Coordinates of C-alpha atoms and ligand atoms in Angstrom, one line a residue:
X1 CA 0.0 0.0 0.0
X2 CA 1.3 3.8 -0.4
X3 CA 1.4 6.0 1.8
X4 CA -0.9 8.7 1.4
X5 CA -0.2 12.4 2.3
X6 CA -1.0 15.7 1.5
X7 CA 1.8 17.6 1.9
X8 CA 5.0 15.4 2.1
X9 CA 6.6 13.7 -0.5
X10 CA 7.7 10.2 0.6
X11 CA 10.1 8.2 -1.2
X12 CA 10.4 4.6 0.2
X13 CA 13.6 2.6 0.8
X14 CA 14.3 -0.3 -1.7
X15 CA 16.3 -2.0 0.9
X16 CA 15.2 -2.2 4.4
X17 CA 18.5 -2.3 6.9
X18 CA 16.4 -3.5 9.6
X19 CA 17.6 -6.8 9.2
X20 CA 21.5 -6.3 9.4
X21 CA 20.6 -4.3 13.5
X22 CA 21.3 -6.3 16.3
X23 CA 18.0 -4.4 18.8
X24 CA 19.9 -6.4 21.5
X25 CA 22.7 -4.9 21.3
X26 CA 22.6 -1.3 20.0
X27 CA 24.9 2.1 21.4
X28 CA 22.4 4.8 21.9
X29 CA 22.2 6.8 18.7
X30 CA 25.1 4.7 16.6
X31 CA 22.3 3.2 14.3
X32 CA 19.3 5.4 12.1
X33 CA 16.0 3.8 10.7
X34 CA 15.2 3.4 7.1
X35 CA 13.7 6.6 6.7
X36 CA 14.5 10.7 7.6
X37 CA 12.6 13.9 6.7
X38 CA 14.4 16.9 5.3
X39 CA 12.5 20.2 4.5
X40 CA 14.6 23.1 3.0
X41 CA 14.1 26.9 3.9
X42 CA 14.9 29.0 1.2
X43 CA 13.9 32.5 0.1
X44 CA 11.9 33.2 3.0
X45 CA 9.7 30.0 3.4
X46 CA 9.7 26.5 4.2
X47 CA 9.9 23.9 1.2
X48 CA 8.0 20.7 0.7
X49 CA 8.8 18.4 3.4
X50 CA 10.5 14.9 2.0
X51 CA 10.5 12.0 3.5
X52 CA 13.5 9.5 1.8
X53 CA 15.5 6.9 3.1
X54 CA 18.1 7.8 5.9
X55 CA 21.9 8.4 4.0
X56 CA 24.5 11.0 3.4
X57 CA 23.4 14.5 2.3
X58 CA 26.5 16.7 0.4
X59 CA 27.1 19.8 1.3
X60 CA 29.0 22.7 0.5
X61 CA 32.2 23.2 2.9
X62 CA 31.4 27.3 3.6
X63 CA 27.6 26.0 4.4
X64 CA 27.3 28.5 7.6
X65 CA 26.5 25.9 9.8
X66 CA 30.3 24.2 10.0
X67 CA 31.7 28.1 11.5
X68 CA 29.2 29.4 13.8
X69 CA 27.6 27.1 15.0
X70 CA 23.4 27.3 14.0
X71 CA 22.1 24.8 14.8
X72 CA 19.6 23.5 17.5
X73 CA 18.2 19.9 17.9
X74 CA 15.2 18.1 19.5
X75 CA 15.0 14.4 21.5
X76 CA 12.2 12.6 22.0
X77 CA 11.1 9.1 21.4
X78 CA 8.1 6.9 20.0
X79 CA 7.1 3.7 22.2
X80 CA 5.1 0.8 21.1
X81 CA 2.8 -1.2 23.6
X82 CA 2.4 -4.8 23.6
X83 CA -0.9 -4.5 20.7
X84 CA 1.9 -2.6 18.7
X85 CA 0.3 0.3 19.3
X86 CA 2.9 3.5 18.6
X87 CA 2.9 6.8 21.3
X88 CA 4.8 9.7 21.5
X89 CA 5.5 11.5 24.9
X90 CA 3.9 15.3 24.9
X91 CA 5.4 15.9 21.5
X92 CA 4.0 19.5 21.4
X93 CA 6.3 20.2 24.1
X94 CA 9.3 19.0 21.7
X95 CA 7.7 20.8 18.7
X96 CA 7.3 24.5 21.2
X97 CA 10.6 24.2 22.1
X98 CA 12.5 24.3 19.1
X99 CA 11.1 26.8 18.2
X100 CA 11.7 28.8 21.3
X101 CA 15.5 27.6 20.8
X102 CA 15.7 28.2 17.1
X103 CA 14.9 32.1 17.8
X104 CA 17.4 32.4 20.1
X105 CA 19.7 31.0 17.4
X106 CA 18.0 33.5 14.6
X107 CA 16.4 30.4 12.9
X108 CA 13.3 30.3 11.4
X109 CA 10.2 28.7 13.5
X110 CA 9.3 25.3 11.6
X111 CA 5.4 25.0 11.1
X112 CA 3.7 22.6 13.3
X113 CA 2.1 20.8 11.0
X114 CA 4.6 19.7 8.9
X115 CA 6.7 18.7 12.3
X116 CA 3.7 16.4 13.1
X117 CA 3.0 15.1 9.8
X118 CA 6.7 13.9 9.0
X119 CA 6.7 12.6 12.3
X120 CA 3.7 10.3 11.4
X121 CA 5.0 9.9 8.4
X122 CA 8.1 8.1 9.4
X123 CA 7.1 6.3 12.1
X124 CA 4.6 4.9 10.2
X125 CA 7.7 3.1 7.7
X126 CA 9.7 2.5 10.2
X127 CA 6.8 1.2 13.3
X128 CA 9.4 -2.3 12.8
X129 CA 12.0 -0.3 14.0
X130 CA 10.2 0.4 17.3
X131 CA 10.4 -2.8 19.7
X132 CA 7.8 -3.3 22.2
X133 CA 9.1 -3.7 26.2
X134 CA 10.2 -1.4 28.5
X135 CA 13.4 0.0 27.7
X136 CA 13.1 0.2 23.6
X137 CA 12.0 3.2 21.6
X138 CA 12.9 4.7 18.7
X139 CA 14.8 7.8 19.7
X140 CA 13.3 10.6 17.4
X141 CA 16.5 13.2 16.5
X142 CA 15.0 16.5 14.8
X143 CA 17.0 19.2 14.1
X144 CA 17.7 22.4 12.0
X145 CA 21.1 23.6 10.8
X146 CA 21.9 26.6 8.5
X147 CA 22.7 25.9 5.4
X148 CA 23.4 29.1 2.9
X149 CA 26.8 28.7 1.6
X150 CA 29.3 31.2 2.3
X151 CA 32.0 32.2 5.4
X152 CA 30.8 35.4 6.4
X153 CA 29.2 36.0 10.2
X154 CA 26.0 36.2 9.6
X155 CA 22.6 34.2 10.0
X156 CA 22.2 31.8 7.2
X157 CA 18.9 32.8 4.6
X158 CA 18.9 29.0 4.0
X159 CA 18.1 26.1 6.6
X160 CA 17.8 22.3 6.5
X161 CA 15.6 21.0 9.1
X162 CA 15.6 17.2 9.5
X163 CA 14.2 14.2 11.3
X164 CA 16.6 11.0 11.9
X165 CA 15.5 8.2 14.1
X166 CA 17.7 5.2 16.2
X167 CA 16.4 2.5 17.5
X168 CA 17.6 2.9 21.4
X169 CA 17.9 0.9 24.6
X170 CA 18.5 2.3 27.9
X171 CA 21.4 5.7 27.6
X172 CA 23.6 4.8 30.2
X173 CA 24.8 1.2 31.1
X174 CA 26.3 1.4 34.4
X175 CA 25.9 3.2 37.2
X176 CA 26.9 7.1 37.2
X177 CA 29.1 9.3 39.3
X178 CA 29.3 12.8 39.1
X179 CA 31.4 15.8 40.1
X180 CA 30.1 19.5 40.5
X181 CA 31.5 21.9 38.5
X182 CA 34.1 24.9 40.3
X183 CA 35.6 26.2 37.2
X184 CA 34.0 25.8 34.0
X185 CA 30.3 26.6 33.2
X186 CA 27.7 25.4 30.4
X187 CA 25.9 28.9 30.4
X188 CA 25.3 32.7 31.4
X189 CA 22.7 34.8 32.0
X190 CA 21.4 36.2 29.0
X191 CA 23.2 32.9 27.0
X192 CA 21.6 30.0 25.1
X193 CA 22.1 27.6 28.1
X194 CA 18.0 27.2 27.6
X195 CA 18.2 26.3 24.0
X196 CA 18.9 23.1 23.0
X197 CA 21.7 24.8 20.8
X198 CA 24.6 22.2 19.5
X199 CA 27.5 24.4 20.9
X200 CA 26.4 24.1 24.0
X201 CA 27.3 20.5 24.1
X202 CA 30.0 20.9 22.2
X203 CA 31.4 23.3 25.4
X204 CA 30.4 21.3 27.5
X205 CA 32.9 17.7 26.6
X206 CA 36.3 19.4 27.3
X207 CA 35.3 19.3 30.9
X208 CA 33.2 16.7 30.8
X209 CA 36.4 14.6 29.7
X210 CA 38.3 16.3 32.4
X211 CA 36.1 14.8 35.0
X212 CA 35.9 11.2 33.4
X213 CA 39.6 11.2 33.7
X214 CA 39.1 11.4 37.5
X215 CA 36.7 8.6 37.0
X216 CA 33.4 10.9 37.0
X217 CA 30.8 10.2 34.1
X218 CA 29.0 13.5 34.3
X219 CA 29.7 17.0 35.4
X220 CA 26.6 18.7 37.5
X221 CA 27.3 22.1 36.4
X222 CA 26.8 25.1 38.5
X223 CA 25.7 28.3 38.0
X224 CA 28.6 30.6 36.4
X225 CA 28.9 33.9 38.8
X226 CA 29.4 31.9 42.3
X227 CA 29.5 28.3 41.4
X228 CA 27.7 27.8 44.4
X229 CA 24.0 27.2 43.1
X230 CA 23.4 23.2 41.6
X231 CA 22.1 23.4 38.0
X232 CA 21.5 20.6 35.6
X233 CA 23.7 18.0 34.5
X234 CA 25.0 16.6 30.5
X235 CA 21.6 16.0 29.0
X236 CA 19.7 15.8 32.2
X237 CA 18.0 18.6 35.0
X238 CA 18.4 17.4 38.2
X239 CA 16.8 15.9 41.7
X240 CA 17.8 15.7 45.1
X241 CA 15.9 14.1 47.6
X242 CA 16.8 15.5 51.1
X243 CA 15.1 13.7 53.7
X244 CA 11.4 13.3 52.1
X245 CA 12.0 16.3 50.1
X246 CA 12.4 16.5 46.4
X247 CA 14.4 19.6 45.0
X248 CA 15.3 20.9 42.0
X249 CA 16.5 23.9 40.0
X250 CA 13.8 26.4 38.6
X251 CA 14.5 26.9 35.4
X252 CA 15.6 30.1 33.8
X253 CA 17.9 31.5 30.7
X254 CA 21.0 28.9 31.7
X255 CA 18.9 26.0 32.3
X256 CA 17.0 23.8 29.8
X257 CA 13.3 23.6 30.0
X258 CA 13.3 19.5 30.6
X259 CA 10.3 17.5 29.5
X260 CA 11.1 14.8 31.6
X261 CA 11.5 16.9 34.5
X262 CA 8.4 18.3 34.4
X263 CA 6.8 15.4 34.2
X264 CA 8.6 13.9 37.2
X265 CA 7.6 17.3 39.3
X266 CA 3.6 16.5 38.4
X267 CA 4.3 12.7 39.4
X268 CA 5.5 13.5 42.8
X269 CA 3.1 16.5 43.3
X270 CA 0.1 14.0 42.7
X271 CA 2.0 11.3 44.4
X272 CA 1.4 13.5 47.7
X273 CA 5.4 14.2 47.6
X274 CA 6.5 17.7 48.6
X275 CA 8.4 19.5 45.6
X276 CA 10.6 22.2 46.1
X277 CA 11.4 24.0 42.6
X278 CA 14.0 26.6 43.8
X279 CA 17.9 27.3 43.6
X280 CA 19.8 24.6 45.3
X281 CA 22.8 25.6 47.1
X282 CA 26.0 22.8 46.6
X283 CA 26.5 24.0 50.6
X284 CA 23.2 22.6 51.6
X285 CA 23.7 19.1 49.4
X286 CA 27.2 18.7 50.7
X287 CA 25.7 19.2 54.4
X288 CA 23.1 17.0 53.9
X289 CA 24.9 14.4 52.2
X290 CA 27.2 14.4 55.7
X291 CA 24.1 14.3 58.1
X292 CA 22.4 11.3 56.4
X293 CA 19.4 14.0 54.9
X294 CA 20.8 13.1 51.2
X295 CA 18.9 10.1 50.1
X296 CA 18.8 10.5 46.1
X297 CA 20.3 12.3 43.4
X298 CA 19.2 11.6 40.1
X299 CA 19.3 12.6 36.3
X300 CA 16.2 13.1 33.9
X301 CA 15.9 13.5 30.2
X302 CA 14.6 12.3 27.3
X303 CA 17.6 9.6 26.4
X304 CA 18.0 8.4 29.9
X305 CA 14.5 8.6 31.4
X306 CA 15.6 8.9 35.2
X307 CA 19.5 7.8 36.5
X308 CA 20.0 7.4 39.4
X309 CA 23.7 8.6 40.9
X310 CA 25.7 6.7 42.8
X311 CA 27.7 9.7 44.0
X312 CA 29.2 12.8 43.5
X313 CA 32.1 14.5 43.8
X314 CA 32.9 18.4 45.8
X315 CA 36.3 19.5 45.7
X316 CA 38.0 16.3 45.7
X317 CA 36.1 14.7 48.5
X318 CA 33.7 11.7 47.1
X319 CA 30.3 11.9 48.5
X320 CA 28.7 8.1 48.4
X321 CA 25.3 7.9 48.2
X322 CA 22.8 5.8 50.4
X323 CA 20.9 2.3 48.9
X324 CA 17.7 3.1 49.8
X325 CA 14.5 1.2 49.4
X326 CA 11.6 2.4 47.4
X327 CA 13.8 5.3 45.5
X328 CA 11.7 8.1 44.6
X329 CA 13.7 7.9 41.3
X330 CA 13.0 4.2 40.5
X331 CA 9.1 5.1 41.6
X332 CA 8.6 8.3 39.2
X333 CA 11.0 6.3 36.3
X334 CA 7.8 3.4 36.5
X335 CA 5.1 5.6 36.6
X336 CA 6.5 7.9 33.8
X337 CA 7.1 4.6 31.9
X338 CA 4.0 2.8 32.7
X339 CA 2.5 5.7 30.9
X340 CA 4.9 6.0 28.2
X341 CA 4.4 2.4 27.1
X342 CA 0.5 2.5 28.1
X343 CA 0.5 0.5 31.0
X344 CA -1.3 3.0 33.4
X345 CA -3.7 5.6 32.8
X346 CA -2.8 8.8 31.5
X347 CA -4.3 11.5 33.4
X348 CA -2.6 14.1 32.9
X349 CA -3.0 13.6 29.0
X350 CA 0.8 13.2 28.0
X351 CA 0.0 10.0 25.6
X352 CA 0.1 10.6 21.8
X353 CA -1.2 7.9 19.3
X354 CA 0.3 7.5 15.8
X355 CA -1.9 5.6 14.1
X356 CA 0.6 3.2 11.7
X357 CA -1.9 0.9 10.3
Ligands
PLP1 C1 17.5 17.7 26.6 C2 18.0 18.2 27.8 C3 17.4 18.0 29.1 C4 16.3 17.1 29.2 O1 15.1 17.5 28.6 P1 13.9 16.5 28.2 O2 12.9 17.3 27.6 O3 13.5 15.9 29.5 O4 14.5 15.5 27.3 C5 18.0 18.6 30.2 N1 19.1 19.4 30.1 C6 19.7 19.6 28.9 C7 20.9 20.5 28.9 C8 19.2 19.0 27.8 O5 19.8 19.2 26.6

């Protein structure tokens, strides 16, 4: 049967690579589906949408997106329940928010409607590519880049957004350990440290490989004037539970707007757990962590879900944290699943169906 839609053009794969990927055995983001979208911007509006299959795309070397830097990117990810039914996780929040990061970058806003129907449109070829069980989606990678040719510092007139999916397992294999940043920062006030912008990642792996040298996985970065305020953390915001308390950052211009962490907040808050969403000091952690309050620290994003920490480092002292039963974090990272995969009800209205037969 074709695929019918009105305003992408879809050209199918002749030859399926599905069958050459080992799903048991994949590294998070190392493997695309058969299919990707591309929609050019070009004299001041968006282009047809096209839907082809996933491979290399020349470019032109000046292309304004190898010297500074625009480009911003989306994560998000498609589940399938055990009827092999397909749901996204609030995908209008992914579909807001970049756009919110592709103005701060100068880009263009992509229209919603093509964002939704490519989506559709691709899971739908690739729904073989999402495996059913907790644990497997298909991780759902758009992204925009500038594309007018030429070396000058300027914003591009020409952009490429795109949509590449990978077929992904969990995002971190073992355990984590951490160490809060004292020197470097991700972002300033008045920055892009809100915007899912490439170059802040690209910042942030020099010191990132600093603290893996020291045998630290992640960096949990710190706000840039003091140091002394606990921000977010690689691809993740996070939580500390002191005591029964859950804290976490507000977010602002340095920190990123998490899905995940949203999500988690609106668990706990109907789960009758007390939330605090307000700056947390590294003082009051380290203090905790040394009177037994500090019972959790964990990550949350998109890739990961929720990790849970086993430590973290504060100038050169290694903080261990407790085992304790019943983690807040493995509770929220069930429920958020259990709705994810459609397992539990969904009352706050986060599921999204894509109909793929
Ligand atoms: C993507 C990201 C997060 C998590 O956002 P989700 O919407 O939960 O995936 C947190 N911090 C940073 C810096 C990120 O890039």
């Amino acid at each position: 049967m074709e695929t019918q839609s009105k305003m992408i053009e879809i050209t199918k794969t002749k030859n399926s690579r599905i069958n050459e990927v080992d799903f048991d055995n994949l590294s998070f983001g190392k493997v695309c589906s058969d299919h990707m979208m591309i929609c050019d911007y070009k004299d001041g509006k968006w282009g047809t949408p096209q839907v082809l299959p996933y491979g290399p795309m020349p470019m032109e070397p000046s292309s304004k997106v190898f010297h500074y830097g625009q480009a911003v990117f989306e994560g998000m990810k498609a589940f399938k329940d055990e009827d092999g039914k397909v749901w996204l996780f609030r995908p209008e929040q992914n579909f807001n928010r970049i756009n919110i990061s592709a103005k701060r970058l100068a880009i263009p806003e992509f229209p919603k409607e093509y964002f939704f129907e490519a989506l559709e449109t691709i899971l739908k070829l690739d729904k073989d590519w999402i495996k059913p069980g907790k644990g497997n989606s298909l991780y759902i990678r758009p992204f925009v880049i500038g594309t007018e040719n030429g070396v000058s510092a300027s914003p591009s007139s020409e952009y490429r957004f795109i949509i590449i999916c990978c077929p992904a397992k969990a995002y971190y294999s073992s355990p984590v350990k951490v160490t809060i940043a004292q020197q470097y920062s991700r972002s300033a006030d008045g920055g892009v440290g809100f915007a899912k912008a490439a170059g802040n990642y690209a910042a942030q792996f020099y010191p990132t490989n600093l603290a893996k040298e020291k045998g630290y996985q992640q960096v949990i970065w710190t706000d840039a004037n003091t140091h002394e305020y606990l921000e977010e953390c690689g691809t993740m915001n996070v939580f500390f539970r002191v005591g029964d308390k859950l804290l976490t950052a507000p977010t602002n211009d340095r920190i990123l707007d998490g899905i995940t962490r949203k999500s988690i907040i609106a668990l706990a808050e109907d789960d009758g757990v007390e939330v605090e969403v307000r700056r947390v000091a590294v003082k009051e952690i380290v203090e905790a962590a040394k009177n037994g309050e500090l019972k959790e620290v964990f990550g949350a994003g998109t890739a990961a879900t929720i990790v849970p920490f086993l430590g973290f480092d504060f100038n050169e002292e290694y903080y261990e944290l407790p085992k304790v039963e019943n983690s807040y974090g493995s509770k929220f990272k069930t429920k958020l699943q259990d709705i994810q995969y459609n397992m539990a009800e969904d009352k706050f209205d986060w599921r999204y169906e894509v109909k793929v037969d």
